[in-house]
C-alpha positions as a printed Julia matrix, in Angstrom:
701×3 Matrix{Float64}:
   0.0     0.0     0.0
   1.06    3.61   -0.46
   2.68    5.27    2.54
   0.25    7.94    3.82
   3.11   10.33    4.65
   2.84   13.05    1.93
   6.6    13.55    2.01
   7.19    9.86    1.27
   4.42    8.17   -0.75
   6.44    5.02   -1.43
   4.77    1.65   -1.93
   5.43    0.31    1.56
   5.56   -3.48    2.11
   3.36   -5.02    4.81
   5.44   -7.92    6.11
   5.09   -9.96    9.29
   8.65  -11.36    9.21
  11.69  -10.97    6.97
  13.04  -14.39    7.96
  13.02  -17.15    5.32
  14.92  -19.76    7.32
  15.99  -19.89   10.94
  17.49  -23.36   10.71
  20.94  -23.39   12.26
  23.6   -23.04    9.6
  21.0   -22.31    6.92
  19.79  -18.9     8.07
  18.36  -16.69    5.32
  16.28  -13.53    5.31
  14.91  -10.84    3.01
  16.68   -7.49    3.2
  14.56   -4.53    2.02
  16.35   -1.55    0.49
  14.98    1.79   -0.74
  16.29    2.54   -4.25
  15.67    5.25   -6.83
  13.1     4.47   -9.53
  12.12    7.17  -12.0
   9.07    5.16  -13.08
   7.57    5.04   -9.59
   5.13    7.8    -8.52
   7.31    8.58   -5.51
  10.51    8.28   -7.64
  11.58    5.52   -5.24
  10.71    1.9    -4.56
  11.61   -0.89   -2.14
  13.91   -3.54   -3.61
  14.46   -6.95   -2.01
  17.67   -8.95   -1.75
  18.4   -12.27   -0.03
  21.04  -12.47    2.67
  22.4   -15.57    4.36
  23.79  -16.12    7.82
  23.03  -14.07   10.91
  25.04  -10.92   10.22
  22.61   -8.03    9.94
  19.69  -10.38   10.52
  16.34   -9.08   11.79
  15.9    -8.91   15.54
  12.68   -9.1    17.51
  12.31   -5.32   17.28
  13.25   -5.01   13.58
  11.63   -8.13   12.11
   8.81   -7.25    9.74
   6.86   -4.03    9.28
   3.36   -4.86   10.54
   1.98   -6.07   13.86
  -1.18   -6.12   15.92
  -1.55   -2.36   16.17
  -0.3    -1.14   12.81
   2.66   -0.89   10.47
   5.83    1.13    9.87
   7.08    2.42    6.53
  10.55    1.04    5.71
  11.46    4.29    3.93
  10.37    7.12    6.24
   9.66    5.1     9.43
   6.21    6.64    9.73
   3.76    4.68   11.88
   0.53    3.66   10.16
  -2.5     2.7    12.24
  -4.23   -0.61   11.56
  -7.48    1.3    11.15
  -6.02    3.14    8.14
  -4.67   -0.09    6.62
  -8.11   -1.7     6.86
  -9.69    1.32    5.22
  -7.18    1.15    2.36
  -7.97   -2.53    1.94
 -11.7    -1.89    1.73
 -11.01    0.74   -0.95
  -9.03   -1.8    -2.96
  -5.7    -0.06   -2.43
  -3.73   -3.0    -1.0
  -1.89   -5.13   -3.55
   0.51   -8.08   -3.45
   4.21   -7.89   -4.3
   6.72  -10.68   -4.86
   9.62  -10.42   -2.38
  11.39  -13.82   -2.64
  11.4   -17.11   -4.52
  11.95  -20.51   -2.88
  13.45  -23.25   -5.04
  14.52  -26.82   -4.37
  18.14  -27.57   -5.24
  19.67  -30.96   -4.43
  16.91  -31.73   -1.89
  17.44  -28.48    0.01
  15.94  -25.0    -0.08
  17.45  -22.17   -2.12
  16.2   -18.61   -1.63
  16.37  -16.21   -4.57
  15.44  -12.57   -5.13
  12.54  -12.15   -7.59
  13.38  -11.35  -11.2
  11.3    -9.53  -13.8
  10.39  -12.91  -15.32
   9.07  -14.14  -11.96
   6.9   -11.06  -11.59
   5.53  -11.29  -15.15
   4.68  -14.99  -14.68
   2.41  -14.06  -11.77
   0.49  -11.47  -13.79
  -2.4   -13.74  -14.76
  -5.87  -12.46  -15.62
  -8.59  -13.5   -13.18
 -10.72  -16.29  -14.73
 -14.2   -15.07  -15.64
 -15.68  -18.18  -14.03
 -13.96  -17.67  -10.66
 -16.3   -18.06   -7.63
 -18.4   -14.92   -7.15
 -20.0   -16.02   -3.88
 -19.97  -13.63   -0.93
 -18.3   -14.35    2.38
 -20.31  -13.54    5.53
 -20.05   -9.94    6.65
 -19.42  -11.21   10.19
 -18.7   -14.72   11.41
 -16.67  -16.52   14.07
 -13.13  -17.32   12.93
 -13.12  -14.75   10.08
 -10.87  -11.68   10.04
 -10.29  -10.84    6.37
 -13.5    -8.94    5.58
 -12.21   -5.9     7.46
  -9.47   -5.59    4.8
 -11.79   -5.67    1.78
 -11.74   -9.41    1.09
 -15.48  -10.0     0.75
 -15.75  -12.74   -1.9
 -14.33  -16.26   -1.8
 -12.33  -15.49   -4.93
 -10.53  -12.74   -2.99
  -8.81  -15.43   -0.91
  -6.77  -16.51   -3.95
  -4.33  -14.93   -6.37
  -5.36  -14.86  -10.03
  -2.79  -17.54  -10.79
  -4.23  -19.77   -8.06
  -7.76  -19.18   -9.36
  -6.64  -20.17  -12.85
  -5.16  -23.42  -11.51
  -8.15  -24.37   -9.34
 -10.77  -23.59  -11.98
  -8.8   -25.61  -14.54
  -8.35  -28.6   -12.23
 -12.02  -28.5   -11.18
 -13.21  -28.45  -14.79
 -10.88  -31.33  -15.69
 -12.69  -33.58  -13.2
 -15.6   -33.84  -15.65
 -13.22  -34.67  -18.51
 -11.58  -37.34  -16.36
 -14.97  -38.9   -15.62
 -15.75  -39.21  -19.32
 -12.38  -40.86  -19.94
 -12.88  -43.32  -17.07
 -16.36  -44.18  -18.35
 -15.02  -44.76  -21.86
 -12.24  -47.01  -20.56
 -14.68  -49.01  -18.42
 -17.07  -49.53  -21.33
 -14.15  -50.51  -23.55
 -13.31  -53.47  -21.32
 -16.89  -54.74  -21.39
 -18.48  -53.25  -18.27
 -22.18  -52.44  -18.46
 -22.95  -48.73  -18.31
 -25.58  -49.18  -15.58
 -27.03  -46.55  -13.25
 -25.33  -43.5   -11.79
 -23.66  -43.65   -8.38
 -26.35  -41.57   -6.67
 -28.98  -44.07   -7.91
 -27.16  -46.99   -6.29
 -25.36  -48.14   -9.41
 -22.27  -50.36   -9.37
 -21.35  -50.57  -13.05
 -19.26  -48.39  -15.39
 -21.22  -45.17  -14.95
 -21.16  -45.43  -11.14
 -17.46  -46.35  -11.23
 -16.69  -43.23  -13.27
 -18.73  -41.15  -10.81
 -16.76  -42.58   -7.89
 -13.38  -41.85   -9.47
 -14.48  -38.31  -10.33
 -15.71  -37.8    -6.77
 -12.3   -38.67   -5.37
 -10.6   -36.43   -7.91
 -12.92  -33.56   -6.94
 -12.05  -34.08   -3.27
  -8.34  -34.03   -4.13
  -8.69  -30.76   -6.06
 -10.55  -29.09   -3.19
  -7.87  -30.3    -0.8
  -5.17  -28.48   -2.77
  -7.02  -25.21   -2.09
  -5.85  -25.44    1.52
  -2.28  -24.81    0.32
  -3.23  -22.99   -2.87
  -4.6   -19.71   -1.5
  -3.3   -16.25   -0.63
  -3.37  -16.87    3.13
  -0.79  -19.66    3.27
   2.04  -18.77    5.64
   5.73  -19.67    5.58
   7.26  -21.58    8.5
  10.82  -20.23    8.77
  11.66  -22.85   11.41
  10.71  -25.78    9.14
  11.39  -24.14    5.76
   8.01  -25.04    4.32
   4.56  -23.68    3.63
   1.89  -23.96    6.31
  -1.68  -24.61    5.14
  -4.44  -22.1     5.86
  -6.51  -24.49    7.95
  -3.76  -25.34   10.39
  -6.47  -23.94   12.65
 -10.2   -23.54   12.06
 -10.07  -19.91   11.03
  -9.48  -17.55    8.12
  -7.19  -14.89    9.62
  -5.52  -11.98    7.87
  -2.04  -12.85    6.58
   0.46  -10.2     5.48
   3.21  -12.2     3.79
   1.93  -15.35    2.09
   3.31  -18.2     0.01
   2.1   -19.06   -3.47
   2.77  -22.8    -3.72
   3.33  -24.36   -7.13
   0.64  -26.99   -7.87
   3.3   -29.0    -9.74
   6.09  -28.94   -7.13
   5.75  -32.63   -6.13
   5.22  -31.45   -2.56
   2.31  -30.48   -0.33
  -0.11  -28.43   -2.43
   0.6   -30.4    -5.6
  -2.65  -31.8    -7.03
  -0.95  -35.08   -7.94
   0.35  -35.48   -4.38
  -3.17  -34.91   -3.04
  -4.5   -37.54   -5.44
  -1.81  -40.08   -4.54
  -2.38  -39.46   -0.83
  -6.1   -40.13   -1.23
  -5.42  -43.28   -3.24
  -3.1   -44.52   -0.5
  -5.81  -43.99    2.1
  -8.34  -45.89    0.01
  -6.02  -48.89   -0.19
  -6.07  -49.13    3.61
  -9.85  -49.01    3.98
 -11.56  -52.32    4.83
 -13.6   -53.59    1.91
 -15.47  -56.34    3.77
 -18.02  -54.05    5.44
 -20.3   -51.63    3.63
 -20.36  -48.26    5.37
 -23.22  -45.8     5.27
 -23.35  -42.14    6.21
 -26.6   -40.21    6.58
 -27.39  -36.58    7.22
 -30.16  -35.81    9.72
 -31.36  -33.01   11.93
 -30.23  -34.39   15.29
 -33.2   -32.81   17.07
 -35.66  -34.66   14.81
 -34.19  -38.06   14.0
 -35.05  -41.32   15.76
 -32.18  -42.75   17.82
 -33.78  -46.15   18.49
 -31.24  -48.95   18.27
 -28.4   -46.43   18.19
 -25.36  -46.11   20.44
 -24.54  -42.4    20.57
 -21.01  -40.99   20.7
 -20.77  -37.33   19.77
 -18.41  -34.38   19.65
 -21.01  -31.6    19.59
 -20.49  -28.11   18.19
 -19.14  -25.83   20.86
 -21.2   -22.69   21.4
 -19.55  -19.8    19.46
 -16.06  -21.21   18.98
 -16.02  -22.15   15.29
 -18.27  -21.12   12.41
 -18.21  -24.52   10.75
 -20.63  -23.83    7.9
 -19.11  -20.47    6.98
 -15.63  -22.0     6.92
 -16.9   -24.95    4.87
 -17.79  -22.61    2.02
 -14.06  -22.23    1.33
 -13.97  -25.82    0.05
 -17.6   -26.08   -1.01
 -17.27  -23.6    -3.89
 -14.62  -25.84   -5.48
 -16.37  -29.12   -4.7
 -19.59  -27.78   -6.2
 -17.85  -26.68   -9.38
 -16.24  -30.09   -9.88
 -18.96  -32.43   -8.62
 -22.37  -30.83   -9.12
 -22.95  -32.8   -12.37
 -22.47  -36.0   -10.34
 -24.05  -35.09   -6.99
 -26.7   -32.61   -8.08
 -28.85  -32.88   -4.94
 -25.9   -32.62   -2.55
 -24.64  -29.45   -4.27
 -28.02  -27.91   -5.06
 -27.36  -24.76   -3.01
 -24.86  -22.07   -3.96
 -23.21  -22.27   -0.53
 -23.36  -24.57    2.49
 -26.78  -24.57    4.24
 -26.51  -22.64    7.5
 -29.92  -21.93    9.05
 -30.06  -25.06   11.23
 -26.4   -25.13   12.25
 -26.29  -25.38   16.05
 -23.7   -22.67   16.72
 -24.27  -19.42   18.61
 -23.59  -16.95   15.78
 -24.73  -13.46   16.88
 -24.81  -12.1    13.31
 -27.22  -14.85   12.27
 -29.58  -14.72   15.26
 -30.06  -11.03   15.96
 -27.31  -10.52   18.5
 -25.66  -12.34   21.4
 -28.89  -12.92   23.34
 -30.7   -14.43   20.38
 -27.69  -16.58   19.49
 -27.42  -17.89   23.04
 -31.13  -18.8    23.16
 -30.92  -20.52   19.76
 -28.0   -22.64   20.92
 -29.46  -23.46   24.35
 -32.86  -24.46   22.98
 -31.35  -26.47   20.14
 -28.78  -28.23   22.28
 -31.31  -29.2    24.93
 -33.68  -30.38   22.22
 -31.07  -32.71   20.75
 -30.2   -34.32   24.07
 -33.86  -34.59   25.03
 -34.53  -36.4    21.75
 -31.64  -38.77   22.38
 -32.97  -39.54   25.86
 -36.4   -40.33   24.44
 -35.29  -42.8    21.78
 -31.7   -44.01   22.33
 -30.88  -47.4    23.86
 -31.13  -47.39   27.65
 -28.68  -50.26   28.18
 -25.72  -48.25   26.86
 -24.47  -44.85   28.03
 -23.85  -42.03   25.58
 -20.44  -40.38   25.37
 -19.81  -36.71   24.72
 -16.36  -35.32   23.9
 -15.32  -31.86   24.99
 -12.26  -29.64   25.31
 -12.03  -26.03   26.36
 -11.25  -23.28   23.93
  -7.83  -22.1    25.18
  -8.62  -18.37   25.2
 -11.87  -18.95   27.06
 -10.16  -21.03   29.74
  -7.66  -18.22   30.3
 -10.29  -15.46   30.4
 -13.27  -17.1    32.13
 -12.04  -20.33   33.72
 -14.12  -23.49   33.98
 -17.33  -21.52   34.68
 -17.33  -20.08   31.14
 -20.51  -19.37   29.23
 -19.96  -22.13   26.67
 -19.48  -24.91   29.18
 -22.24  -23.75   31.47
 -24.62  -23.79   28.5
 -23.39  -27.18   27.29
 -23.73  -28.9    30.67
 -27.01  -27.21   31.53
 -28.49  -28.45   28.27
 -27.55  -32.04   29.09
 -28.98  -31.94   32.6
 -32.17  -30.1    31.68
 -32.74  -32.85   29.11
 -32.7   -35.42   31.92
 -29.15  -36.75   31.81
 -26.78  -37.52   34.67
 -22.99  -37.49   34.24
 -21.66  -40.79   35.58
 -18.0   -40.86   34.57
 -15.26  -38.95   32.77
 -12.08  -40.0    31.01
  -9.3   -37.64   29.93
  -7.83  -38.69   26.59
  -4.97  -37.44   24.46
  -6.64  -36.44   21.24
  -4.75  -33.38   19.99
  -1.55  -33.07   18.01
   1.24  -31.71   20.22
   2.51  -29.55   17.36
  -0.79  -28.09   16.27
  -0.89  -24.34   15.69
  -2.53  -23.33   18.92
  -0.06  -25.26   21.07
   3.13  -23.78   19.69
   4.7   -21.8    22.53
   1.61  -22.05   24.74
   0.17  -24.25   27.46
  -2.5   -25.42   25.03
  -4.9   -28.15   26.02
  -3.27  -31.53   25.39
  -6.31  -33.68   26.1
  -9.99  -33.98   25.44
 -12.33  -35.22   28.13
 -15.1   -37.71   27.46
 -18.31  -37.4    29.47
 -20.31  -40.55   30.06
 -24.05  -39.85   30.41
 -26.95  -42.01   31.53
 -30.58  -41.01   32.01
 -31.05  -39.46   35.43
 -33.18  -41.54   37.77
 -36.78  -40.36   37.67
 -36.86  -40.63   41.47
 -33.72  -38.5    42.01
 -34.0   -36.34   45.11
 -33.09  -32.72   45.66
 -30.41  -31.45   48.03
 -29.19  -28.11   49.32
 -25.88  -26.31   48.83
 -24.42  -27.82   52.02
 -25.3   -31.35   50.9
 -23.77  -30.77   47.46
 -20.53  -29.41   48.94
 -20.27  -32.29   51.41
 -20.64  -34.87   48.63
 -18.19  -32.94   46.46
 -15.49  -32.83   49.16
 -15.96  -36.55   49.81
 -15.68  -37.71   46.19
 -13.42  -35.19   44.46
 -10.08  -36.11   46.17
 -10.27  -39.74   44.99
 -11.23  -38.7    41.45
  -8.4   -36.16   41.37
  -5.85  -38.77   42.48
  -6.98  -41.11   39.7
  -6.56  -38.36   37.11
  -3.09  -37.44   38.37
  -2.02  -41.08   38.36
  -3.28  -41.28   34.79
  -0.79  -38.49   33.95
  -3.37  -36.08   32.63
  -1.62  -32.85   31.65
  -1.7   -30.21   34.42
  -3.17  -27.73   31.94
  -6.13  -30.1    31.51
  -6.78  -30.74   35.19
  -9.26  -27.91   35.74
 -11.64  -28.94   32.97
 -11.15  -32.67   33.6
 -12.31  -32.13   37.19
 -15.62  -30.87   35.83
 -16.56  -34.51   35.19
 -16.54  -35.93   38.72
 -17.82  -32.63   40.07
 -20.77  -32.55   37.7
 -21.37  -36.25   38.39
 -22.21  -35.18   41.94
 -24.26  -32.17   40.84
 -26.24  -33.93   38.11
 -27.3   -36.91   40.21
 -29.72  -34.64   42.09
 -33.04  -33.49   40.68
 -31.86  -30.03   41.74
 -29.59  -28.31   44.25
 -31.42  -25.66   46.25
 -29.77  -22.4    47.31
 -30.44  -20.69   50.66
 -33.04  -18.41   49.06
 -34.93  -21.39   47.65
 -33.8   -20.93   44.04
 -32.16  -23.79   42.12
 -28.37  -23.63   41.86
 -27.18  -22.76   38.34
 -24.62  -24.81   36.47
 -22.31  -21.77   36.42
 -22.39  -21.62   40.23
 -21.78  -25.37   40.47
 -18.76  -25.07   38.16
 -17.31  -22.28   40.31
 -17.76  -24.4    43.46
 -16.11  -27.39   41.75
 -13.13  -25.21   40.81
 -12.92  -23.92   44.39
 -13.0   -27.48   45.72
 -10.18  -28.41   43.32
  -8.0   -25.63   44.77
  -8.72  -26.89   48.28
  -7.79  -30.49   47.42
  -4.55  -29.4    45.75
  -3.69  -27.28   48.79
  -4.34  -30.23   51.11
  -1.87  -32.31   49.1
   0.85  -29.82   50.1
   0.8   -31.33   53.59
   2.44  -34.51   52.28
   5.58  -32.62   51.2
   8.8   -32.3    53.19
   9.37  -29.07   55.13
  11.82  -27.6    52.58
   9.34  -28.14   49.74
   6.43  -26.69   51.72
   8.51  -23.56   52.38
   9.5   -23.22   48.72
   5.93  -23.7    47.58
   4.57  -21.04   49.92
   7.42  -18.66   49.02
   6.84  -19.2    45.3
   3.12  -18.54   45.72
   3.91  -15.15   47.25
   7.07  -13.98   45.49
   7.83  -16.3    42.57
  11.55  -16.12   41.76
  11.92  -12.51   42.91
  13.99  -11.63   46.0
  12.11  -10.64   49.16
  13.08   -9.59   52.68
  15.06  -12.08   54.74
  12.77  -11.38   57.69
   9.77  -12.69   55.78
  11.69  -15.86   54.94
  12.76  -16.29   58.56
   9.18  -15.99   59.82
   7.88  -18.5    57.28
  10.75  -20.91   57.95
  10.26  -20.78   61.72
   6.6   -21.71   61.3
   7.72  -24.81   59.39
  10.67  -25.52   61.73
  13.22  -25.39   58.91
  16.27  -23.02   59.02
  16.83  -20.74   56.03
  20.57  -21.55   56.11
  19.93  -25.27   55.78
  17.69  -24.69   52.77
  20.41  -22.55   51.2
  22.86  -25.39   51.78
  20.29  -27.69   50.18
  20.51  -25.72   46.92
  16.94  -24.44   46.63
  17.43  -20.76   47.52
  19.97  -17.97   47.87
  20.16  -15.68   50.93
  22.26  -12.55   50.33
  22.4    -9.01   51.75
  19.12   -9.21   53.62
  17.16  -10.8    50.79
  16.09  -14.34   49.91
  15.13  -15.72   46.49
  14.39  -19.16   45.11
  16.73  -20.54   42.45
  15.09  -20.79   39.04
  15.16  -24.25   37.38
  17.25  -22.82   34.55
  19.89  -21.6    37.03
  20.29  -24.92   38.85
  23.7   -26.64   38.58
  23.96  -29.03   35.64
  26.16  -31.47   37.56
  23.66  -32.09   40.37
  23.53  -35.73   41.51
  20.54  -36.74   43.65
  22.43  -39.74   45.01
  25.12  -37.56   46.6
  22.83  -34.73   47.8
  22.95  -34.49   51.61
  19.68  -32.49   51.82
  17.44  -33.55   48.97
  13.86  -32.29   48.7
  10.85  -32.93   46.49
  11.05  -29.29   45.34
  14.66  -29.68   44.25
  13.97  -32.89   42.32
  10.9   -31.38   40.63
  12.82  -28.33   39.41
  15.79  -30.38   38.18
  13.54  -32.89   36.38
  11.46  -30.14   34.75
  14.61  -28.37   33.51
  16.24  -31.56   32.24
  13.1   -32.76   30.46
  12.51  -29.42   28.75
  16.1   -28.9    27.61
  17.2   -32.46   26.78
  14.13  -34.67   26.48
  12.82  -37.87   28.05
  15.82  -40.12   27.38
  18.18  -37.69   29.11
  15.83  -37.06   32.04
  15.08  -40.75   32.7
  18.39  -41.54   34.49
  17.9   -38.47   36.68
  14.44  -39.69   37.67
  15.76  -43.19   38.35
  18.49  -41.85   40.6
  16.12  -39.5    42.43
  13.7   -42.37   42.96
  16.23  -44.07   45.23
  16.06  -41.1    47.6
  12.5   -39.7    47.6
   8.89  -40.54   46.75
   8.46  -39.74   43.06
   4.68  -39.57   43.39
   5.18  -36.45   45.5
   7.24  -34.96   42.66
   4.37  -35.55   40.24
   1.85  -33.95   42.59
   4.13  -30.94   43.1
   4.38  -30.47   39.32
   0.58  -30.18   39.18
   0.55  -27.75   42.09
   3.29  -25.6    40.58
   1.48  -25.42   37.26
  -1.67  -24.34   39.07
   0.26  -21.5    40.75
   2.41  -20.58   37.74
  -0.41  -20.18   35.22
  -1.53  -17.1    37.15
   1.83  -15.35   37.2
   4.39  -16.8    34.75
   3.46  -18.56   31.45
   7.02  -19.86   30.99
   6.96  -21.54   34.4
   3.52  -22.96   33.63
   4.83  -24.41   30.37
   7.8   -25.94   32.19
   5.76  -27.73   34.85
   2.94  -28.64   32.46
   5.5   -30.48   30.32
   6.67  -32.49   33.33
   3.13  -33.46   34.3
   2.16  -34.27   30.72
   5.18  -36.47   30.03
   5.2   -38.12   33.45
   3.96  -41.54   32.31
   6.49  -41.77   29.45
   9.3   -40.42   31.62
   8.48  -42.89   34.39
   8.44  -45.79   31.91
  11.83  -44.74   30.54
  13.29  -44.48   34.05
  12.22  -48.05   34.79
  14.64  -49.23   32.11
  17.6   -47.59   33.84
  19.82  -50.01   35.76
  18.86  -49.45   39.41
  22.21  -50.69   40.68
  23.99  -47.93   38.84
  21.31  -45.47   39.91
  21.93  -46.23   43.58
  25.67  -45.9    43.07
  25.21  -42.66   41.16
  27.33  -43.99   38.28
  25.11  -42.66   35.5
  27.24  -39.87   34.15
  25.26  -37.43   36.27
  28.32  -35.28   36.74
  28.16  -34.49   33.02
  24.62  -33.18   33.18
């Protein structure tokens, strides 16, 4: 876009990062340079060169030109507000510019500055038959409309549109060729696939269907919102998460590169999957309105839509426009609408239901209706299972009493269900987009529901709390022993807590009103904090001191007098804890030693004053920096001196404290809790004789 500074007026690049590769020894980045250009309106332009190595490389403060609040001109350094950039986009005054070319040379990446030939090759006329469908003006998970991208075709470059329209149209040609080949070998033409046919015509329809799916799949890496991963030196598909966000520097992947995004690779991948499918059983898939269908004879297992998290139908249009173009002649009824049907989608979309209140009511009524219908007609001799996982941002902002979960659980219970069991499961990729550099949820939790007893009695708040405090500690211990990630503990505890709450016909408050699900969730979370605090009593005195000190001061120094008072209450001298290697006392101040500052040559076998705190910090550091195999001998050696179960419990407790004050600490202790089962298994393979003797090379750690 043009720099708004009247004294400048250069075409300023909007770039998130100049880095092309951050791989060690292969570093490369784009270096922008302002050069004279008599043909440019401002008499200047920004040229781009490729530099290698780290000399002159972008730093955190100099990398890219655009961020969350706005951009900076590389020529005059003027700041440009994001509001102005959006306005320019809506006026059609933001364009794309080629800044680098990535090539494959001898199975490695080569980065080249763009030439005139590269630029001319990208100047393709937009196909007249490109999708003209509108994107929603507002929708969950969409951010691009604010920048003037209002049609689905706007999400692609003209060259990408030319490729996708060509590939989509070739699906029909391929079907005719397959049909001709099948007839040539003597197959009967027969009925079409949608009419239940199994002969040549149906076979050609099936092949074309798979080809159409492959073409639509390439759109995920063949659009103008594909990002570049400079840590992995490869393109990252748009739907690495369920959203269409604004992207400033994007990658235009070649559809013939024999890599991800290549239409032939997508086709081969699909063919490989088909080879692995069992052919002995005929599968059927049917589309129904869940609130209307009959569930008799059905075992129900569902992952329901989650309140306002994802606009599934709006996002589906991205692929639908290409599927419809390629496959409407074959599946006319399935693709009869211009875009994906949306009216009955059970998601709380404010823009579709007259605001937040209308959206909430639509979701609540619809959700309760579905579960009431299931209760009326599903098999009574089997439970139903419901999968759930918190949206990360919502967990951080609202905790376990969030609107989405309160609505979800209330709908189940109002429909007559009781929660009888929960199981945490690992269901998410550890490297998915949302988890990179965050304490993202590592598990889903499965709720087991059975119809609530018709004769269920009511109770009051005191009765509910008493039952909760009796049953929650045992359930929590089972979850911790199952090595559920600390980050998942809060929402996993909802299960046993709601099992208590939902067994009653209702829980009555002091004023006679029924307790809301939101209140119950808050009480469950409070009970969880109390149980975790009670577990502190099983720790040694040094660890109890460190835990209390960390809760108050973290790693910061505080007055020695405060430490002395706390230590006296626990009957543990500050000097002895300093000798034990968990804290430093200097010049009237005391501070805990960060895990990253602990000595690398620490040997638990030789430590005269070992504590659970010390072992937890050393294990967390070792696991994070060197991995499970390196941390296993340390755990094995420590296990000869202390109770490792206490270390695991402390990791959970430290995560619970750290998430409120230090995300890096939370990530450190969450990793230890998450990997505990695998780390423990690896430590069991370590020779215990050597562990007891300390002859494990610990001095080299």
